[in-house]
Coordinates of C-alpha atoms in Angstrom, one line a residue:
Chain A
M1 CA -26.1 10.6 -20.3
T2 CA -27.4 14.0 -19.5
E3 CA -27.3 15.3 -16.0
T4 CA -29.8 18.0 -15.3
L5 CA -29.4 20.4 -12.4
V6 CA -31.6 19.9 -9.4
R7 CA -32.2 22.6 -6.8
Q8 CA -33.1 21.4 -3.4
R9 CA -33.8 24.6 -1.7
E10 CA -36.5 27.2 -2.1
V11 CA -36.0 30.2 -4.4
T12 CA -36.3 33.5 -2.7
L13 CA -37.7 36.5 -4.7
V14 CA -34.7 38.7 -3.9
D15 CA -32.2 36.2 -5.3
L16 CA -34.4 35.5 -8.3
V17 CA -34.8 39.2 -9.1
D18 CA -31.1 40.0 -8.7
R19 CA -30.2 37.3 -11.2
L20 CA -33.0 37.5 -13.8
L21 CA -33.1 41.3 -14.0
G22 CA -29.5 42.0 -13.1
G23 CA -27.7 39.1 -14.7
G24 CA -27.7 36.9 -17.8
V25 CA -26.6 37.7 -21.3
V26 CA -27.7 41.1 -22.4
I27 CA -28.7 42.0 -25.9
T28 CA -28.8 45.6 -26.9
G29 CA -29.5 47.2 -30.3
D30 CA -32.2 48.0 -32.7
I31 CA -33.3 44.4 -33.3
T32 CA -34.0 43.8 -29.7
L33 CA -37.2 44.6 -27.9
A34 CA -36.1 43.9 -24.4
V35 CA -38.7 44.6 -21.6
A36 CA -38.6 48.3 -21.3
D37 CA -37.3 50.1 -18.2
V38 CA -36.0 46.9 -16.7
D39 CA -33.9 48.9 -14.3
L40 CA -36.9 50.9 -13.1
V41 CA -38.8 47.7 -12.6
Q42 CA -36.0 46.2 -10.7
V43 CA -36.0 49.1 -8.3
S44 CA -39.7 49.0 -7.7
L45 CA -39.7 45.2 -7.3
R46 CA -37.0 45.5 -4.7
A47 CA -39.0 48.1 -2.8
L48 CA -41.7 45.4 -2.5
I49 CA -39.3 42.9 -1.1
A50 CA -39.5 43.6 2.6
S51 CA -38.1 40.4 3.7
V52 CA -37.0 37.0 2.4
D53 CA -40.0 35.8 0.3
T54 CA -40.2 32.3 -0.9
V55 CA -41.5 31.9 -4.5
A56 CA -41.4 28.2 -5.0
E57 CA -40.3 24.9 -3.8
G58 CA -37.0 24.0 -5.5
A59 CA -37.1 20.2 -5.6
R60 CA -37.9 18.8 -9.0
Chain B
M1 CA -42.3 38.1 -30.7
I2 CA -39.7 35.5 -30.0
Y3 CA -38.7 35.1 -26.3
V4 CA -35.2 33.9 -25.7
Y5 CA -34.3 32.0 -22.5
A6 CA -30.7 31.0 -23.1
I7 CA -27.9 30.4 -25.6
G8 CA -25.5 27.5 -25.6
E9 CA -23.9 24.6 -27.3
A10 CA -26.4 22.6 -29.3
T11 CA -28.0 20.1 -27.0
S12 CA -30.9 17.7 -27.6
G13 CA -33.2 20.3 -26.0
E14 CA -35.9 17.9 -25.3
G15 CA -39.3 19.6 -25.3
A16 CA -39.2 21.8 -22.3
T17 CA -42.3 23.9 -21.5
G18 CA -41.8 27.6 -21.1
L19 CA -43.8 30.8 -20.5
D20 CA -47.6 30.5 -20.7
G21 CA -47.1 26.7 -21.0
R22 CA -45.8 27.2 -24.5
P23 CA -43.0 25.0 -26.0
V24 CA -39.4 25.8 -25.9
E25 CA -37.7 25.4 -29.3
P26 CA -34.1 25.5 -30.5
V27 CA -32.7 28.0 -33.1
T28 CA -29.3 26.9 -34.2
E29 CA -26.8 29.1 -36.0
G30 CA -23.3 27.6 -36.5
R31 CA -22.1 26.1 -33.3
L32 CA -24.6 27.8 -31.0
T33 CA -28.2 27.3 -30.2
A34 CA -30.7 29.8 -28.8
F35 CA -33.6 28.4 -26.8
V36 CA -36.8 30.3 -27.5
T37 CA -40.6 30.4 -27.4
R38 CA -42.1 31.8 -30.6
D39 CA -45.3 33.8 -31.1
I40 CA -45.4 35.2 -27.6
E41 CA -45.9 38.7 -26.2
A42 CA -43.2 40.3 -24.1
P43 CA -43.9 39.2 -20.5
S44 CA -43.9 41.6 -17.6
P45 CA -41.4 40.7 -14.9
D46 CA -43.8 39.3 -12.3
P47 CA -42.5 36.6 -10.0
G48 CA -44.3 33.8 -11.8
S49 CA -42.7 34.7 -15.1
L50 CA -39.3 35.1 -13.6
L51 CA -39.6 31.7 -12.1
A52 CA -40.8 30.2 -15.3
H53 CA -37.8 31.6 -17.2
D54 CA -35.4 30.3 -14.6
E55 CA -37.0 26.8 -14.6
V56 CA -36.6 26.6 -18.4
V57 CA -32.9 27.4 -18.1
M58 CA -32.5 25.0 -15.3
S59 CA -34.1 22.2 -17.3
L60 CA -31.8 22.9 -20.3
M61 CA -28.7 22.8 -18.1
T62 CA -27.3 19.4 -18.8
N63 CA -23.6 18.7 -19.4
A64 CA -23.3 21.1 -22.3
A65 CA -22.5 24.7 -21.5
L66 CA -25.3 27.2 -21.4
L67 CA -25.7 30.9 -20.7
P68 CA -29.1 32.3 -19.4
M69 CA -30.4 35.4 -21.0
R70 CA -31.5 38.3 -18.9
F71 CA -35.2 38.2 -18.4
G72 CA -37.3 39.9 -21.0
T73 CA -35.2 39.4 -24.1
V74 CA -37.6 39.3 -27.1
L75 CA -36.6 39.5 -30.8
R76 CA -38.8 39.9 -33.9
T77 CA -37.8 37.0 -36.1
D78 CA -35.7 33.9 -36.4
A79 CA -33.3 35.8 -38.6
D80 CA -32.8 38.3 -35.8
V81 CA -32.0 35.4 -33.4
R82 CA -29.5 34.0 -35.8
A83 CA -27.9 37.4 -36.4
V84 CA -27.4 37.9 -32.6
I85 CA -25.7 34.5 -32.4
R86 CA -23.5 35.2 -35.4
D87 CA -22.5 38.7 -34.2
R88 CA -21.4 37.4 -30.8
T89 CA -20.3 33.9 -31.5
S90 CA -16.6 34.3 -30.5
E91 CA -17.4 36.2 -27.3
L92 CA -20.2 33.7 -26.4
M93 CA -17.9 30.8 -27.0
R94 CA -15.3 32.2 -24.7
T95 CA -17.9 32.8 -22.0
L96 CA -19.3 29.3 -22.5
D97 CA -15.8 27.9 -22.0
R98 CA -15.6 29.6 -18.7
V99 CA -18.8 28.3 -17.3
R100 CA -18.7 24.7 -18.7
G101 CA -19.2 22.1 -16.0
R102 CA -19.8 24.8 -13.5
V103 CA -22.8 26.3 -11.7
E104 CA -23.5 29.5 -9.8
L105 CA -23.9 29.5 -6.0
G106 CA -25.2 32.6 -4.3
V107 CA -24.3 33.8 -0.9
R108 CA -26.2 36.6 0.7
A109 CA -25.3 37.9 4.1
V110 CA -28.0 39.3 6.4
W111 CA -27.5 41.0 9.7
R112 CA -28.2 38.8 12.7
D113 CA -29.2 41.9 14.8
D114 CA -32.1 43.2 12.9
R115 CA -33.1 46.0 15.2
A116 CA -34.1 49.1 13.3
E117 CA -31.7 51.9 14.1
P118 CA -33.4 55.0 15.5
P119 CA -33.8 57.6 12.8
A120 CA -30.8 59.9 12.5
E121 CA -31.7 63.3 13.7
T122 CA -28.9 65.2 12.1
G123 CA -26.9 64.9 8.9
G124 CA -23.9 64.0 10.9
D125 CA -25.7 61.2 12.7
F126 CA -26.9 59.9 9.3
L127 CA -23.4 59.8 7.9
R128 CA -21.9 58.2 11.0
A129 CA -24.6 55.5 10.9
K130 CA -23.9 54.9 7.2
L131 CA -20.2 54.7 7.8
R132 CA -20.7 52.3 10.7
R133 CA -22.9 50.1 8.6
R134 CA -20.4 50.1 5.9
S135 CA -17.5 49.1 8.2
R136 CA -19.5 46.3 9.6
A137 CA -20.4 45.1 6.1
R138 CA -16.7 45.2 5.1
L139 CA -15.8 43.0 8.1
V140 CA -18.4 40.5 7.0
A141 CA -17.1 40.6 3.4
D142 CA -13.5 40.2 4.4
E143 CA -14.3 37.2 6.6
V144 CA -16.5 35.4 4.0
H145 CA -15.6 36.3 0.5
P146 CA -11.9 35.5 0.1
R147 CA -12.4 32.1 1.7
L148 CA -15.3 31.1 -0.6
A149 CA -13.7 32.6 -3.6
R150 CA -10.8 30.2 -3.2
L151 CA -13.3 27.3 -3.8
A152 CA -14.6 28.9 -7.0
A153 CA -13.3 29.4 -10.6
E154 CA -14.7 32.9 -10.5
A155 CA -16.4 35.1 -7.9
R156 CA -18.3 38.4 -7.9
C157 CA -19.4 40.4 -4.9
S158 CA -21.2 43.5 -3.9
L159 CA -20.7 45.3 -0.6
L160 CA -23.9 46.6 1.2
P161 CA -26.0 46.7 -1.9
R162 CA -28.9 47.5 0.4
D163 CA -28.8 48.7 4.0
D164 CA -30.1 45.4 5.3
T165 CA -27.7 43.3 3.2
P166 CA -24.0 43.5 4.1
L167 CA -22.9 41.3 1.2
V168 CA -24.2 39.7 -2.0
A169 CA -21.9 37.4 -3.7
A170 CA -21.9 34.9 -6.6
Y171 CA -19.5 32.0 -7.1
L172 CA -18.9 29.9 -10.2
V173 CA -18.2 26.5 -8.8
E174 CA -17.4 23.1 -10.4
R175 CA -20.4 20.9 -10.1
A176 CA -18.5 18.3 -8.3
R177 CA -17.4 20.9 -5.7
C178 CA -20.8 22.2 -4.8
A179 CA -21.4 20.1 -1.8
R180 CA -18.0 21.1 -0.3
F181 CA -18.7 24.7 -1.1
E182 CA -22.1 24.7 0.6
A183 CA -20.6 22.9 3.7
D184 CA -17.9 25.6 4.0
A185 CA -20.4 28.4 3.5
A186 CA -22.6 26.9 6.2
A187 CA -19.6 26.6 8.6
L188 CA -18.6 30.2 7.9
G189 CA -22.1 31.4 8.4
E190 CA -22.3 29.9 11.9
Q191 CA -19.0 31.5 12.9
H192 CA -19.8 35.0 12.1
P193 CA -21.3 36.9 15.1
D194 CA -22.7 39.8 13.0
A195 CA -24.2 38.2 10.0
E196 CA -25.7 34.9 8.8
L197 CA -25.3 33.6 5.3
V198 CA -28.1 32.6 3.0
V199 CA -26.9 30.2 0.4
S200 CA -28.9 29.9 -2.9
G201 CA -28.5 27.7 -6.0
P202 CA -27.4 26.0 -7.9
W203 CA -28.2 28.6 -10.5
P204 CA -27.4 28.8 -14.1
P205 CA -24.5 31.3 -14.4
Y206 CA -26.5 34.5 -14.5
S207 CA -23.7 36.5 -12.8
F208 CA -21.0 35.2 -15.1
S209 CA -22.7 35.6 -18.5
E210 CA -21.4 39.0 -19.3
P211 CA -17.9 40.4 -18.8
A212 CA -17.5 42.0 -15.4
H213 CA -17.2 45.8 -15.4
A214 CA -14.1 47.0 -13.8

């Protein structure tokens, strides 16, 4: 029996950005076309995060 | 382009829906499976797309171990996907072993006293303010991090990553221990006079998917 993860709480943008753009498995090399300038994007997205912003309700 | 959300042990991967409402499909090579959407353009990192990526990974996280990709990983062909899996199988298997049965919980400290400091008038003032902020952050981290790390298989933390954030930490916690962890974090948060704790998760193990740098 599979047991999926359920998140009860809201997702804040700052926590989402930290993980999605700063974490995860990273593939580098010629065969990869990762989104260019992710680090720069991360910096500019952070500049927009003035306070805790809720992106979505967490409950599934 | 092929967009890759996660890599893990082969699961049934029941038709999840991904970016742009497109289907999520498995690409298996040996003992590992990548979960992808084919024929899609590289997405830009807007909040909706970030959330969609995370929701796909969340829906795939069942009892089998899974590692989320960083947002924005696109490859050209299925052969490229298989090559990545093949090249990194042993390392990925080791990482999967470390996260199996565990989830990530995030703890972010924010200052209780949010008053903006008056702008520093001299270089000396600026540096002193910076040092004060850093000392305060270190006190928060010392109170919080070791206690929570004891409840986790692994822990990562970052001191004062931004002026308004004394601590950002991630903890890899056994699923069955999450409720206890969250209760302890809530209790710690109430005790600390200088900062409150914002707990997030459970998350897929984003902060534990790559080896930590020293």
